[in-house]
């Protein structure tokens, strides 16, 4: 089975943002975080991780800002709570190997579900004690409109502050 959305990864990234899987709108649009109610693009600009607001179809331009994108499950699409293919050891290894290869300063899961699936257990938002090589790992609140009840932009702001502090 082929990837729903291709990874957006290269060397010298500051951040890799990782979701659980492409949403159905993102899969149809062939662009990350494409649903109109998703707050992903707004929070990237609000936290100054991108200097200008971007639209989903411009996702490749994130590389110019030192940001890459991937998902845990590459062959499935749907919401976190929907039935996605079960995350396998191979999925975890693929992500770990990509992070070890590209060596970003930060890997941030863009939902608690993604972080907990990767670590295979309960985790809270914020920086995790685990590293992948030298890469610091964070779990951020989901930007999905379906997750409005758990939206906490202050955690995204704290993450962005840590990214800036690590650079300077």
N, CA, C and O of each residue as an XYZ file, in Angstrom:
672
protein
N       0.851     -1.193      0.000
C       0.000      0.000      0.000
C       0.889      1.247      0.000
O       1.889      1.294      0.716
N       0.536      2.232     -0.782
C       1.363      3.430     -0.868
C       0.968      4.437      0.212
O      -0.125      4.373      0.774
N       1.867      5.350      0.482
C       1.627      6.392      1.476
C       0.504      7.317      1.017
O       0.438      7.692     -0.154
N      -0.379      7.681      1.948
C      -1.456      8.623      1.634
C      -0.867      9.993      1.335
O      -1.209     10.619      0.331
N       0.027     10.460      2.217
C       0.763     11.708      2.001
C       2.248     11.405      2.125
O       2.670     10.736      3.069
N       3.031     11.884      1.192
C       4.478     11.676      1.266
C       5.072     12.483      2.416
O       4.617     13.586      2.717
N       6.091     11.916      3.051
C       6.806     12.651      4.087
C       7.397     13.925      3.507
O       7.781     13.973      2.338
N       7.463     14.940      4.327
C       8.125     16.191      3.972
C       9.319     16.297      4.923
O       9.248     16.943      5.969
N      10.407     15.651      4.531
C      11.578     15.563      5.405
C      12.844     15.865      4.614
O      12.955     15.553      3.428
N      13.789     16.477      5.305
C      15.120     16.719      4.748
C      16.056     16.967      5.924
O      15.621     17.110      7.067
N      17.342     17.013      5.621
C      18.323     17.302      6.671
C      18.225     18.770      7.089
O      17.683     19.592      6.350
N      18.737     19.092      8.249
C      18.801     20.454      8.795
C      17.443     21.026      9.184
O      17.257     22.242      9.141
N      16.507     20.190      9.557
C      15.215     20.684     10.035
C      15.307     21.018     11.519
O      16.021     20.356     12.272
N      14.584     22.045     11.927
C      14.457     22.332     13.355
C      13.415     21.412     13.964
O      13.600     20.890     15.063
N      12.310     21.215     13.238
C      11.135     20.535     13.775
C      10.601     19.537     12.753
O      10.565     19.818     11.555
N      10.186     18.369     13.240
C       9.333     17.474     12.465
C       8.037     17.342     13.252
O       8.047     16.954     14.421
N       6.920     17.667     12.606
C       5.601     17.546     13.207
C       4.972     16.262     12.687
O       4.942     16.019     11.480
N       4.468     15.437     13.610
C       3.979     14.111     13.248
C       2.558     13.900     13.748
O       2.294     13.967     14.949
N       1.640     13.642     12.811
C       0.271     13.312     13.165
C       0.089     11.807     13.240
O       1.030     11.046     13.015
N      -1.118     11.387     13.554
C      -1.409      9.956     13.610
C      -1.516      9.395     12.197
O      -0.852      8.413     11.865
N      -2.343     10.010     11.372
C      -2.538      9.619      9.971
C      -3.201     10.791      9.267
O      -3.753     11.681      9.914
N      -3.145     10.790      7.960
C      -3.816     11.846      7.198
C      -5.317     11.763      7.443
O      -5.892     10.674      7.437
N      -5.945     12.903      7.655
C      -7.401     12.945      7.750
C      -8.012     12.709      6.379
O      -7.314     12.771      5.367
N      -9.303     12.441      6.340
C      -9.945     12.157      5.060
C      -9.888     13.352      4.113
O      -9.697     13.173      2.910
N     -10.051     14.575      4.639
C      -9.954     15.771      3.784
C      -8.524     15.938      3.285
O      -8.308     16.252      2.114
N      -7.542     15.731      4.169
C      -6.135     15.845      3.759
C      -5.795     14.818      2.683
O      -5.084     15.125      1.727
N      -6.304     13.606      2.842
C      -6.051     12.566      1.841
C      -6.657     12.965      0.497
O      -6.020     12.806     -0.544
N      -7.885     13.484      0.519
C      -8.550     13.889     -0.722
C      -7.852     15.078     -1.373
O      -7.732     15.139     -2.597
N      -7.387     16.032     -0.546
C      -6.726     17.240     -1.057
C      -5.240     17.014     -1.344
O      -4.589     17.843     -1.978
N      -4.712     15.877     -0.867
C      -3.275     15.573     -0.995
C      -2.431     16.671     -0.342
O      -1.411     17.091     -0.888
N      -2.874     17.130      0.837
C      -2.178     18.189      1.575
C      -2.395     17.967      3.068
O      -3.490     17.607      3.499
N      -1.363     18.179      3.834
C      -1.433     17.999      5.282
C      -2.378     19.017      5.927
O      -2.433     20.174      5.511
N      -3.125     18.573      6.953
C      -3.975     19.434      7.794
C      -4.899     20.314      6.943
O      -4.970     21.527      7.139
N      -5.602     19.685      5.998
C      -6.360     20.426      4.989
C      -7.795     20.756      5.383
O      -8.421     21.589      4.728
N      -8.330     20.147      6.411
C      -9.724     20.438      6.766
C      -9.847     21.898      7.196
O      -9.001     22.402      7.934
N     -10.890     22.574      6.739
C     -11.024     24.018      7.004
C     -11.160     24.335      8.484
O     -10.868     25.462      8.885
N     -11.591     23.390      9.314
C     -11.710     23.640     10.756
C     -10.442     23.300     11.527
O     -10.387     23.488     12.742
N      -9.424     22.802     10.832
C      -8.172     22.462     11.518
C      -7.394     23.745     11.821
O      -7.269     24.622     10.965
N      -6.876     23.844     13.040
C      -6.173     25.049     13.505
C      -4.665     24.993     13.273
O      -3.944     25.889     13.712
N      -4.179     23.959     12.590
C      -2.741     23.745     12.410
C      -2.038     24.959     11.803
O      -1.066     25.466     12.364
N      -2.528     25.413     10.673
C      -1.850     26.499      9.957
C      -1.945     27.811     10.729
O      -1.010     28.612     10.724
N      -3.073     28.023     11.389
C      -3.253     29.232     12.203
C      -2.284     29.247     13.384
O      -1.662     30.274     13.657
N      -2.146     28.111     14.092
C      -1.271     28.087     15.273
C       0.206     28.181     14.874
O       1.006     28.743     15.622
N       0.576     27.646     13.722
C       1.972     27.805     13.281
C       2.319     29.280     13.132
O       3.399     29.717     13.528
N       1.400     30.037     12.562
C       1.648     31.469     12.389
C       1.521     32.216     13.721
O       2.341     33.080     14.032
N       0.504     31.884     14.497
C       0.270     32.546     15.792
C       1.470     32.383     16.733
O       1.788     33.293     17.497
N       2.128     31.235     16.676
C       3.292     30.972     17.535
C       4.594     31.470     16.897
O       5.668     31.337     17.483
N       4.490     32.037     15.709
C       5.636     32.553     14.955
C       6.602     31.452     14.515
O       7.782     31.718     14.286
N       6.109     30.223     14.395
C       6.927     29.167     13.804
C       7.010     29.361     12.292
O       7.960     28.910     11.650
N       6.005     30.037     11.729
C       6.072     30.505     10.341
C       5.824     32.013     10.353
O       4.951     32.483     11.084
N       6.575     32.782      9.556
C       6.429     34.239      9.584
C       5.163     34.748      8.911
O       4.733     35.874      9.160
N       4.570     33.923      8.060
C       3.336     34.326      7.399
C       2.342     33.172      7.476
O       2.736     32.014      7.616
N       1.055     33.491      7.385
C       0.068     32.410      7.386
C       0.179     31.593      6.097
O       0.301     32.149      5.005
N       0.136     30.297      6.239
C       0.197     29.406      5.083
C      -1.119     28.656      4.951
O      -1.889     28.552      5.907
N      -1.364     28.141      3.773
C      -2.556     27.349      3.481
C      -2.104     25.894      3.281
O      -0.937     25.648      2.979
N      -3.010     24.943      3.445
C      -2.608     23.531      3.324
C      -1.869     23.198      2.028
O      -0.900     22.439      2.059
N      -2.300     23.741      0.902
C      -1.635     23.412     -0.366
C      -0.205     23.958     -0.436
O       0.546     23.604     -1.345
N       0.175     24.816      0.515
C       1.537     25.365      0.565
C       2.433     24.585      1.520
O       3.511     25.058      1.878
N       2.001     23.395      1.938
C       2.730     22.682      2.989
C       4.203     22.452      2.660
O       5.029     22.414      3.571
N       4.548     22.301      1.402
C       5.958     22.067      1.051
C       6.855     23.259      1.425
O       8.056     23.098      1.643
N       6.255     24.451      1.496
C       7.048     25.634      1.853
C       7.485     25.614      3.318
O       8.325     26.423      3.716
N       6.931     24.705      4.129
C       7.390     24.592      5.519
C       8.877     24.266      5.597
O       9.545     24.633      6.563
N       9.392     23.584      4.590
C      10.830     23.269      4.584
C      11.679     24.530      4.668
O      12.753     24.512      5.269
N      11.207     25.636      4.065
C      11.932     26.912      4.115
C      11.982     27.469      5.530
O      12.811     28.330      5.828
N      11.108     26.990      6.399
C      11.052     27.444      7.789
C      11.631     26.398      8.748
O      11.470     26.500      9.964
N      12.311     25.385      8.177
C      12.941     24.359      9.001
C      11.970     23.378      9.621
O      12.269     22.767     10.647
N      10.794     23.219      8.999
C       9.750     22.346      9.541
C       9.442     21.241      8.536
O       9.231     21.504      7.352
N       9.419     20.003      9.024
C       9.038     18.857      8.215
C       7.749     18.245      8.734
O       7.309     18.545      9.844
N       7.147     17.384      7.921
C       5.877     16.751      8.280
C       5.915     15.254      7.991
O       6.533     14.807      7.025
N       5.242     14.491      8.849
C       5.050     13.063      8.627
C       3.847     12.617      9.446
O       3.261     13.407     10.186
N       3.488     11.356      9.311
C       2.433     10.733     10.092
C       2.916      9.377     10.577
O       3.771      8.754      9.947
N       2.374      8.924     11.688
C       2.705      7.590     12.192
C       2.269      6.510     11.220
O       3.055      5.639     10.848
N       1.006      6.574     10.810
C       0.444      5.589      9.898
C       0.420      6.225      8.511
O      -0.334      7.169      8.272
N       1.232      5.716      7.611
C       1.357      6.328      6.290
C       0.359      5.764      5.283
O       0.053      6.426      4.291
N      -0.153      4.557      5.513
C      -0.990      3.896      4.509
C      -2.485      4.038      4.776
O      -3.292      3.515      4.006
N      -2.877      4.731      5.847
C      -4.295      4.866      6.156
C      -4.680      6.315      6.302
O      -3.832      7.182      6.514
N      -5.972      6.573      6.186
C      -6.493      7.932      6.373
C      -7.727      7.855      7.250
O      -8.487      6.890      7.188
N      -7.919      8.878      8.067
C      -9.099      8.938      8.916
C      -8.798      9.715     10.178
O      -7.672     10.164     10.394
N      -9.815      9.871     11.012
C      -9.647     10.596     12.266
C      -8.992      9.687     13.294
O      -9.057      8.463     13.187
N      -8.352     10.305     14.303
C      -7.674      9.533     15.345
C      -8.582      8.479     15.966
O      -8.153      7.353     16.215
N      -9.837      8.845     16.216
C     -10.727      7.911     16.904
C     -11.344      6.887     15.949
O     -11.968      5.920     16.386
N     -11.169      7.103     14.659
C     -11.688      6.153     13.678
C     -10.795      4.912     13.631
O      -9.703      4.895     14.199
N     -11.262      3.910     12.966
C     -10.485      2.683     12.848
C      -9.395      2.898     11.810
O      -9.657      2.936     10.608
N      -8.192      3.034     12.287
C      -7.033      3.125     11.404
C      -6.304      1.796     11.470
O      -6.513      1.017     12.400
N      -5.450      1.531     10.492
C      -4.630      0.326     10.625
C      -3.872      0.383     11.952
O      -3.405      1.445     12.362
N      -3.755     -0.754     12.613
C      -3.066     -0.802     13.906
C      -1.618     -0.387     13.728
O      -0.935     -0.829     12.805
N      -1.165      0.468     14.627
C       0.231      0.897     14.591
C       1.112     -0.302     14.896
O       0.906     -0.999     15.890
N       2.078     -0.534     14.051
C       2.943     -1.706     14.202
C       4.340     -1.284     14.640
O       4.688     -0.104     14.617
N       5.120     -2.264     15.034
C       6.526     -2.016     15.362
C       7.235     -1.425     14.144
O       8.132     -0.595     14.290
N       6.838     -1.848     12.954
C       7.448     -1.305     11.726
C       7.135      0.181     11.563
O       7.993      0.947     11.126
N       5.896      0.602     11.917
C       5.544      2.026     11.857
C       6.410      2.829     12.822
O       6.943      3.880     12.466
N       6.544      2.324     14.046
C       7.377      3.009     15.044
C       8.829      3.073     14.575
O       9.485      4.108     14.697
N       9.318      1.962     14.041
C      10.713      1.914     13.566
C      10.914      2.869     12.393
O      11.953      3.521     12.295
N       9.916      2.956     11.496
C      10.039      3.868     10.348
C      10.213      5.297     10.829
O      11.080      6.020     10.337
N       9.383      5.714     11.804
C       9.491      7.073     12.319
C      10.812      7.266     13.051
O      11.504      8.259     12.824
N      11.167      6.339     13.919
C      12.434      6.450     14.659
C      13.623      6.524     13.709
O      14.543      7.314     13.926
N      13.611      5.707     12.661
C      14.709      5.726     11.684
C      14.744      7.041     10.912
O      15.821      7.571     10.642
N      13.575      7.570     10.553
C      13.540      8.854      9.847
C      14.105      9.961     10.733
O      14.861     10.810     10.260
N      13.745      9.958     12.004
C      14.248     10.979     12.931
C      15.749     10.809     13.126
O      16.484     11.796     13.158
N      16.211      9.570     13.258
C      17.650      9.314     13.406
C      18.417      9.730     12.152
O      19.554     10.191     12.245
N      17.807      9.570     10.993
C      18.458      9.933      9.726
C      18.515     11.452      9.542
O      19.569     12.002      9.223
N      17.379     12.130      9.743
C      17.293     13.562      9.439
C      17.686     14.457     10.615
O      18.014     15.627     10.419
N      17.656     13.915     11.834
C      18.153     14.556     13.041
C      17.622     15.974     13.275
O      18.410     16.902     13.461
N      16.294     16.154     13.268
C      15.762     17.471     13.628
C      16.024     17.752     15.104
O      16.277     16.826     15.875
N      15.968     19.008     15.498
C      16.126     19.331     16.913
C      14.932     18.836     17.723
O      15.081     18.424     18.873
N      13.733     18.881     17.109
C      12.501     18.522     17.800
C      11.630     17.625     16.925
O      11.523     17.823     15.715
N      11.020     16.646     17.559
C       9.911     15.890     16.986
C       8.716     16.224     17.857
O       8.768     16.049     19.074
N       7.637     16.704     17.248
C       6.434     17.021     18.011
C       5.252     16.271     17.414
O       4.924     16.428     16.238
N       4.622     15.457     18.247
C       3.397     14.786     17.832
C       2.265     15.795     17.920
O       2.139     16.505     18.918
N       1.441     15.864     16.884
C       0.406     16.887     16.818
C      -0.925     16.413     17.407
O      -1.982     16.968     17.107
N      -0.856     15.396     18.234
C      -2.009     14.978     19.046
C      -1.505     14.053     20.136
O      -0.477     13.391     19.992
N      -2.254     14.021     21.234
C      -1.922     13.098     22.320
C      -2.019     11.660     21.823
O      -1.223     10.804     22.209
N      -3.014     11.402     20.955
C      -3.181     10.051     20.408
C      -1.917      9.603     19.679
O      -1.446      8.484     19.882
N      -1.371     10.468     18.836
C      -0.163     10.104     18.084
C       0.998      9.797     19.037
O       1.689      8.792     18.874
N       1.208     10.666     20.029
C       2.292     10.441     20.981
C       2.104      9.174     21.784
O       3.054      8.418     21.986
N       0.884      8.935     22.245
C       0.628      7.743     23.043
C       0.739      6.474     22.205
O       1.208      5.449     22.701
N       0.320      6.526     20.954
C       0.478      5.361     20.085
C       1.969      5.082     19.837
O       2.400      3.929     19.852
N       2.738      6.134     19.612
C       4.171      5.927     19.374
C       4.851      5.330     20.604
O       5.625      4.379     20.490
N       4.562      5.889     21.775
C       5.194      5.413     23.010
C       4.484      4.196     23.601
O       4.949      3.615     24.582
N       3.353      3.812     22.998
C       2.588      2.637     23.419
C       2.180      2.710     24.886
O       2.335      1.749     25.640
N       1.653      3.876     25.276
C       1.177      4.029     26.641
C       0.741      5.450     26.925
O       0.890      6.342     26.090
N       0.206      5.645     28.104
C      -0.290      6.967     28.528
C       0.853      7.973     28.570
O       1.937      7.687     29.079
N       0.590      9.140     28.033
C       1.524     10.262     28.072
C       0.724     11.534     28.214
O      -0.452     11.579     27.853
N       1.361     12.578     28.743
C       0.701     13.871     28.850
C       1.321     14.820     27.836
O       2.346     14.517     27.225
N       0.677     15.981     27.667
C       1.204     17.003     26.782
C       2.540     17.526     27.313
O       2.840     17.416     28.502
N       3.324     18.090     26.414
C       4.576     18.730     26.785
C       5.778     17.926     26.346
O       5.664     16.953     25.601
N       6.940     18.357     26.827
C       8.179     17.672     26.469
C       8.249     16.329     27.183
O       7.897     16.209     28.356
N       8.704     15.335     26.456
C       8.828     13.982     27.000
C      10.271     13.764     27.466
O      11.196     14.416     26.982
N      10.443     12.851     28.400
C      11.801     12.580     28.880
C      12.591     11.753     27.859
O      13.821     11.720     27.915
N      11.913     11.099     26.949
C      12.566     10.279     25.924
C      13.161     11.152     24.822
O      12.581     12.165     24.433
N      14.306     10.749     24.335
C      14.921     11.371     23.166
C      15.002     10.320     22.064
O      15.012      9.120     22.340
N      15.061     10.774     20.824
C      15.414      9.891     19.716
C      16.736     10.429     19.204
O      16.772     11.440     18.504
N      17.821      9.756     19.552
C      19.149     10.316     19.310
C      19.265     11.571     20.154
O      19.122     11.519     21.375
N      19.527     12.707     19.501
C      19.593     14.002     20.185
C      18.297     14.796     20.023
O      18.208     15.930     20.493
N      17.304     14.220     19.371
C      16.050     14.928     19.082
C      15.139     14.940     20.305
O      14.814     13.897     20.873
N      14.740     16.138     20.690
C      13.794     16.310     21.797
C      12.381     16.024     21.298
O      12.027     16.395     20.179
N      11.576     15.365     22.129
C      10.245     14.917     21.723
C       9.170     15.610     22.560
O       9.260     15.675     23.786
N       8.155     16.125     21.870
C       7.022     16.804     22.498
C       5.725     16.157     22.053
O       5.651     15.564     20.976
N       4.705     16.274     22.889
C       3.341     15.927     22.516
C       2.519     17.203     22.643
O       2.477     17.832     23.701
N       1.863     17.574     21.535
C       1.073     18.799     21.469
C      -0.411     18.461     21.333
O      -0.756     17.387     20.842
N      -1.285     19.364     21.760
C      -2.722     19.132     21.576
C      -3.089     19.123     20.093
O      -2.507     19.848     19.287
N      -4.053     18.296     19.762
C      -4.528     18.185     18.388
C      -5.139     19.502     17.915
O      -5.849     20.183     18.655
N      -4.843     19.837     16.671
C      -5.408     21.032     16.044
C      -6.714     20.727     15.318
O      -7.339     21.630     14.762
N      -7.121     19.485     15.321
C      -8.350     19.079     14.638
C      -9.565     19.755     15.253
O      -9.654     19.906     16.471
N     -10.492     20.157     14.406
C     -11.743     20.721     14.897
C     -12.508     19.731     15.762
O     -13.271     20.132     16.640
N     -12.307     18.435     15.517
C     -12.979     17.396     16.316
C     -12.425     17.328     17.731
O     -13.037     16.711     18.604
N     -11.279     17.951     17.970
C     -10.640     17.918     19.292
C     -10.733     19.258     20.010
O      -9.932     19.534     20.903
N     -11.695     20.093     19.636
C     -11.810     21.423     20.247
C     -11.885     21.372     21.770
O     -11.404     22.285     22.440
N     -12.475     20.328     22.318
C     -12.615     20.220     23.770
C     -11.298     20.099     24.510
O     -11.222     20.421     25.695
N     -10.261     19.639     23.830
C      -8.949     19.505     24.478
C      -7.920     20.487     23.904
O      -6.719     20.316     24.108
N      -8.387     21.507     23.192
C      -7.483     22.485     22.577
C      -6.832     23.344     23.651
O      -7.514     23.975     24.459
N      -5.499     23.356     23.648
C      -4.732     24.152     24.602
C      -3.591     24.843     23.861
O      -2.473     24.329     23.833
N      -3.863     26.007     23.258
C      -2.841     26.685     22.456
C      -1.600     27.064     23.263
O      -0.517     27.198     22.694
N      -1.741     27.238     24.575
C      -0.578     27.621     25.385
C       0.536     26.575     25.313
O       1.711     26.914     25.458
N       0.182     25.319     25.091
C       1.220     24.286     24.972
C       1.971     24.452     23.658
O       3.189     24.278     23.615
N       1.264     24.785     22.593
C       1.927     25.097     21.317
C       2.840     26.310     21.480
O       3.945     26.322     20.938
N       2.400     27.321     22.211
C       3.236     28.513     22.439
C       4.483     28.145     23.243
O       5.579     28.616     22.937
N       4.326     27.315     24.259
C       5.479     26.891     25.054
C       6.470     26.107     24.187
O       7.683     26.282     24.300
N       5.938     25.249     23.328
C       6.783     24.502     22.396
C       7.565     25.459     21.498
O       8.778     25.317     21.347
N       6.881     26.427     20.906
C       7.533     27.389     20.009
C       8.609     28.178     20.746
O       9.667     28.456     20.183
N       8.349     28.540     22.003
C       9.357     29.233     22.807
C      10.594     28.364     23.011
O      11.719     28.859     22.956
N      10.384     27.066     23.246
C      11.515     26.127     23.407
C      12.307     25.999     22.109
O      13.537     25.942     22.128
N      11.602     25.955     20.991
C      12.282     25.870     19.686
C      13.157     27.108     19.490
O      14.317     26.991     19.096
N      12.610     28.289     19.762
C      13.390     29.519     19.608
C      14.578     29.547     20.571
O      15.669     29.971     20.190
N      14.378     29.104     21.806
C      15.457     29.096     22.792
C      16.584     28.148     22.380
O      17.754     28.417     22.652
N      16.238     27.065     21.739
C      17.248     26.091     21.301
C      18.095     26.623     20.157
O      19.248     26.223     19.994
N      17.521     27.530     19.361
C      18.242     28.105     18.226
C      19.237     29.160     18.716
O      20.380     29.205     18.262
N      18.791     30.001     19.640
C      19.611     31.134     20.054
C      20.190     30.969     21.342
O      20.906     31.851     21.815
